[in-house]
Every structure is written in structure tokens, then in C-alpha cells.
Short mmCIF file of C-alpha atoms in Angstrom, two decimals:
data_model
loop_
_atom_site.label_atom_id
_atom_site.label_comp_id
_atom_site.label_asym_id
_atom_site.label_seq_id
_atom_site.Cartn_x
_atom_site.Cartn_y
_atom_site.Cartn_z
CA GLN X 268 83.82 125.42 50.03
CA SER X 269 80.90 125.80 52.43
CA ALA X 270 81.34 127.02 55.99
CA LEU X 271 81.53 124.30 58.61
CA THR X 272 78.35 124.01 60.69
CA GLN X 273 78.43 124.98 64.37
CA PRO X 274 75.55 125.55 66.80
CA ALA X 275 74.74 129.25 67.05
CA SER X 276 74.89 129.21 70.82
CA VAL X 277 75.83 127.01 73.76
CA SER X 278 75.44 127.88 77.42
CA GLY X 279 76.41 126.43 80.76
CA SER X 280 76.78 127.28 84.41
CA PRO X 281 80.14 127.92 86.05
CA GLY X 282 81.95 124.66 86.72
CA GLN X 283 80.00 122.71 84.15
CA SER X 284 81.33 121.22 80.91
CA ILE X 285 80.09 122.16 77.48
CA THR X 286 80.82 120.79 74.03
CA ILE X 287 80.74 122.66 70.73
CA SER X 288 80.37 120.65 67.54
CA CYS X 289 81.79 121.47 64.12
CA THR X 290 80.39 119.49 61.20
CA GLY X 291 81.95 119.40 57.78
CA THR X 292 82.45 116.86 55.03
CA SER X 293 84.93 114.21 53.97
CA SER X 294 86.67 116.96 51.95
CA ASP X 295 87.59 118.96 55.02
CA VAL X 296 87.01 117.84 58.64
CA GLY X 297 86.72 114.17 57.80
CA GLY X 298 89.63 114.10 55.39
CA TYR X 299 92.41 115.59 57.48
CA ASN X 300 93.55 115.81 61.09
CA TYR X 301 93.95 119.55 60.77
CA VAL X 302 91.11 121.08 62.76
CA SER X 303 91.79 124.15 64.88
CA TRP X 304 89.64 126.12 67.32
CA TYR X 305 89.68 129.83 68.10
CA GLN X 306 88.26 131.92 70.93
CA GLN X 307 87.23 135.49 70.15
CA HIS X 308 86.19 138.09 72.69
CA PRO X 309 84.26 141.15 71.45
CA GLY X 310 86.44 143.59 69.55
CA LYS X 311 89.49 141.35 69.79
CA ALA X 312 91.42 139.18 67.38
CA PRO X 313 90.80 135.43 67.64
CA LYS X 314 93.08 133.32 69.84
CA LEU X 315 94.23 129.79 68.99
CA MET X 316 92.95 127.28 71.55
CA ILE X 317 93.37 123.90 69.81
CA TYR X 318 95.24 122.79 66.68
CA ASP X 319 95.69 119.49 64.84
CA VAL X 320 92.33 118.33 66.31
CA SER X 321 93.48 117.93 69.90
CA LYS X 322 96.78 119.73 70.55
CA ARG X 323 96.93 122.68 72.94
CA PRO X 324 99.33 125.57 72.34
CA SER X 325 101.55 126.56 75.21
CA GLY X 326 99.66 128.73 77.67
CA VAL X 327 96.17 127.47 76.87
CA SER X 328 94.33 126.00 79.84
CA ASN X 329 93.95 122.22 79.93
CA ARG X 330 90.24 122.84 80.49
CA PHE X 331 90.05 123.08 76.71
CA SER X 332 90.18 119.84 74.73
CA GLY X 333 89.47 118.80 71.16
CA SER X 334 88.44 115.63 69.39
CA LYS X 335 87.12 114.39 66.07
CA SER X 336 84.87 111.60 64.85
CA GLY X 337 84.19 111.22 61.16
CA ASN X 338 83.14 114.55 59.69
CA THR X 339 82.49 116.20 63.06
CA ALA X 340 85.03 117.82 65.34
CA SER X 341 84.30 118.93 68.89
CA LEU X 342 85.67 121.39 71.42
CA THR X 343 84.99 120.69 75.09
CA ILE X 344 85.39 123.28 77.79
CA SER X 345 85.41 121.78 81.26
CA GLY X 346 85.08 123.67 84.52
CA LEU X 347 83.39 126.55 82.71
CA GLN X 348 84.48 130.00 83.91
CA ALA X 349 83.11 133.48 83.33
CA GLU X 350 86.15 134.36 81.21
CA ASP X 351 85.24 131.57 78.76
CA GLU X 352 82.26 133.58 77.56
CA ALA X 353 83.16 134.39 73.96
CA ASP X 354 82.63 133.35 70.37
CA TYR X 355 84.32 130.14 69.23
CA TYR X 356 85.22 129.18 65.68
CA CYS X 357 86.47 125.92 64.25
CA CYS X 358 88.63 125.81 61.14
CA SER X 359 89.60 122.89 58.96
CA TYR X 360 92.15 122.26 56.25
CA ALA X 361 90.25 121.68 53.00
CA GLY X 362 93.01 120.52 50.68
CA SER X 363 95.31 122.38 48.27
CA SER X 364 96.49 124.64 51.11
CA THR X 365 93.03 126.12 51.60
CA TYR X 366 91.00 126.38 54.78
CA VAL X 367 87.38 126.79 55.80
CA PHE X 368 86.01 128.27 59.02
CA GLY X 369 82.94 127.28 60.97
CA THR X 370 79.87 129.46 61.38
CA GLY X 371 80.79 130.32 64.95
CA THR X 372 79.27 129.56 68.36
CA LYS X 373 78.47 132.05 71.09
CA VAL X 374 79.24 130.59 74.51
CA THR X 375 77.30 132.07 77.40
CA VAL X 376 78.19 131.43 81.03
CA LEU X 377 74.94 131.53 82.99
CA GLN S 108 107.64 138.21 70.51
CA LEU S 109 106.27 138.11 66.99
CA GLN S 110 103.91 140.93 66.08
CA LEU S 111 101.80 141.53 62.97
CA GLN S 112 100.34 144.92 62.04
CA GLU S 113 97.91 145.64 59.22
CA SER S 114 97.96 148.97 57.43
CA GLY S 115 96.03 150.52 54.57
CA PRO S 116 93.00 152.67 53.70
CA GLY S 117 89.96 152.28 55.90
CA LEU S 118 87.60 153.39 53.14
CA VAL S 119 87.47 152.06 49.58
CA LYS S 120 85.01 152.99 46.83
CA PRO S 121 82.90 150.31 45.13
CA SER S 122 84.55 148.71 42.07
CA GLU S 123 87.99 149.83 43.21
CA THR S 124 90.84 147.70 44.62
CA LEU S 125 91.35 147.16 48.34
CA SER S 126 95.04 147.11 49.29
CA LEU S 127 96.44 146.16 52.69
CA THR S 128 99.93 145.47 53.97
CA CYS S 129 100.99 143.40 56.97
CA THR S 130 104.29 144.26 58.63
CA VAL S 131 105.92 141.49 60.63
CA SER S 132 108.19 142.38 63.54
CA GLY S 133 110.04 140.25 66.05
CA GLY S 134 110.78 137.55 63.50
CA SER S 135 111.65 136.92 59.86
CA ILE S 136 108.99 136.41 57.24
CA SER S 137 111.46 134.17 55.45
CA SER S 138 111.45 131.55 58.19
CA SER S 139 110.81 128.12 56.77
CA SER S 140 107.74 126.12 57.75
CA TYR S 141 105.60 129.22 58.14
CA TYR S 142 102.82 130.44 55.89
CA TRP S 143 101.34 133.92 56.09
CA GLY S 144 97.69 134.63 55.46
CA TRP S 145 94.72 136.95 55.34
CA ILE S 146 91.36 136.37 57.05
CA ARG S 147 88.37 138.68 57.17
CA GLN S 148 85.26 139.12 59.32
CA PRO S 149 82.25 141.18 58.20
CA PRO S 150 80.72 143.20 61.03
CA GLY S 151 78.71 140.90 63.31
CA LYS S 152 79.52 137.83 61.21
CA GLY S 153 81.95 134.92 61.12
CA LEU S 154 85.50 134.46 59.90
CA GLU S 155 86.37 133.85 56.25
CA TRP S 156 89.67 132.53 54.91
CA ILE S 157 90.99 134.71 52.09
CA GLY S 158 94.31 133.09 51.26
CA SER S 159 97.91 132.48 52.23
CA ILE S 160 101.47 132.76 50.94
CA TYR S 161 104.81 131.09 51.59
CA TYR S 162 107.92 133.25 51.77
CA SER S 163 109.02 131.80 48.44
CA GLY S 164 105.95 133.39 46.85
CA SER S 165 103.69 130.35 46.45
CA THR S 166 100.09 131.44 46.94
CA TYR S 167 96.85 129.70 47.85
CA TYR S 168 93.44 131.37 47.62
CA ASN S 169 89.85 130.78 48.74
CA PRO S 170 88.15 129.46 45.57
CA SER S 171 85.25 131.86 46.06
CA LEU S 172 87.57 134.89 46.01
CA LYS S 173 90.34 133.59 43.78
CA SER S 174 89.43 135.66 40.73
CA ARG S 175 89.76 138.91 42.71
CA VAL S 176 92.58 138.22 45.18
CA THR S 177 96.33 138.69 44.95
CA ILE S 178 98.66 138.07 47.89
CA SER S 179 102.33 138.97 47.60
CA VAL S 180 105.39 139.03 49.84
CA ASP S 181 108.30 141.44 50.17
CA THR S 182 110.99 139.70 52.19
CA SER S 183 113.27 142.76 52.11
CA LYS S 184 110.65 144.73 54.06
CA ASN S 185 109.40 141.76 56.11
CA GLN S 186 105.91 142.44 54.76
CA PHE S 187 103.17 140.70 52.86
CA SER S 188 100.22 142.30 51.11
CA LEU S 189 96.63 141.73 50.02
CA LYS S 190 94.88 143.15 46.99
CA LEU S 191 91.16 142.53 46.44
CA SER S 192 89.75 143.94 43.22
CA SER S 193 86.26 145.04 42.17
CA VAL S 194 85.08 145.45 45.75
CA THR S 195 81.44 145.80 46.77
CA ALA S 196 79.71 146.51 50.06
CA ALA S 197 79.90 142.78 50.78
CA ASP S 198 83.66 143.14 51.13
CA THR S 199 83.26 145.47 54.12
CA ALA S 200 84.98 143.65 56.98
CA VAL S 201 87.73 143.61 59.56
CA TYR S 202 90.76 142.22 57.76
CA TYR S 203 93.31 140.25 59.79
CA CYS S 204 96.78 139.24 58.73
CA ALA S 205 98.06 136.05 60.28
CA LYS S 206 100.91 133.59 60.65
CA LEU S 207 100.21 129.91 60.23
CA ILE S 208 101.92 126.89 61.72
CA SER S 209 100.81 123.30 61.34
CA SER S 210 97.62 124.36 59.56
CA ALA S 211 96.54 126.73 62.31
CA VAL S 212 96.85 130.46 62.93
CA ASP S 213 99.05 131.02 65.94
CA TYR S 214 99.59 134.76 65.52
CA TRP S 215 97.03 137.36 64.46
CA GLY S 216 97.27 141.04 63.69
CA GLN S 217 94.91 143.33 65.59
CA GLY S 218 92.72 143.66 62.51
CA THR S 219 91.76 146.68 60.44
CA LEU S 220 88.25 147.68 59.40
CA VAL S 221 87.83 148.35 55.70
CA THR S 222 84.55 149.91 54.62
CA VAL S 223 83.43 149.85 51.00
CA SER S 224 81.31 152.90 50.31
CA SER S 225 81.08 155.76 47.88
#
């Protein structure tokens, strides 16, 4: 199991939209519709933002959306706000009840 | 509201066994459809899946850690535990316990830093 590949950093101005990619293989991202995304502020535990590729948990803003094409999943944040500045991690089911996380992306709001 | 709380030593010597317990409150660990897991994060680095357990005791481990990891559950205490043997400095990390639903972690503990050092 190798970590899923994410860009190290993504930035945008308030109000803009940004997209974070998460690239894996046919054994994880491409093989299952079980990709989740987590937001982590410094010193805090991660928070679930998206699960099952595109589902939002109750209480998560609809500015966050997820999608998948082939071996790459994506998280889009629209209407970027200062509070969205954080680290974001993707995670995919990898078969046999195992999971693999992405390398993480630091989102900066300019 | 479900809450998870990690507990255990914050300092472990190299070659020894790291042991942590997660106490679940506000809900039963025996609830069907839920898995319980452990995830770690070395300082300044990304998240790593360690493994998970079903209340029945079925376990699933990260292949890269499988030879050193044991996860167990104690339904009578509403707790589950992690043991990681033969630790090295590379095992220094914040360890999170977690609840899974539909292949995602919807509840996290606050995390506990475990340092491996002599």
C-alpha cells in the first residue's frame, strides 16, 4: 500500500473555488466508491468532510463537494473562506478492510 | 454525543511495546455496522492507517505494520486497544482512535502523542 498522491499545497483567494486531487490506483481509488476527505486544523483531530466519494455528513457546508474519475478523486471547495485554511487528506478503501490515506494538501487562503 | 478518548503512556523505550486504550462514551462499542480503528500521524507528517476491529473481534491491519500490531476489544468496558511491538523512533506519532461508518471515520479521539525514546 502506497500513500495516495495529493498536491502539497493549493491556494486561492476568498470567494474563489479550488480543487484538490487525490491519485491512487485501480486497487484503491479506482476500484471502489469509498473515498473520504478530511479537514485538519493545526493541533486538532481531522474532521470528516466527504465520504463515499461525494456524500456530505450532516453539518458540513455544501461548499464542499467530492467526485471521482478513474483512479483520481477530487475535493472542490467553492466560495473559499478564511476558515477553510487547513490541511486536507483523502482516504480510500484498499480492499480486505484496509485503508490508505493521501499525502495531504495544505490549503492557503490568500 | 459519542466521544472517544485515548489513554496510555506518552513515552515508550525503543524495542518495547506501545500500548494504548480507547474508551468510548455516549454509545455502545457493540453497535452493529460500526468498526473501530487506530490512525497515527508523525509530527509534521501525514496520516497513516494502522488497523481496525469489529465488536465481534475481527481485525484488519495495515500490511506494513501487520507483523507488529494487535488490536483488541473489551465490550464489557466499552474499550478497544492497540499494541505495537518492537517500536523505534519512527513510531513516534500522535495516535488517534476512531469510529468508522461506511468506510469513513466519522468520530475521532483527540489524539495522544507517543514518543519513542530511551
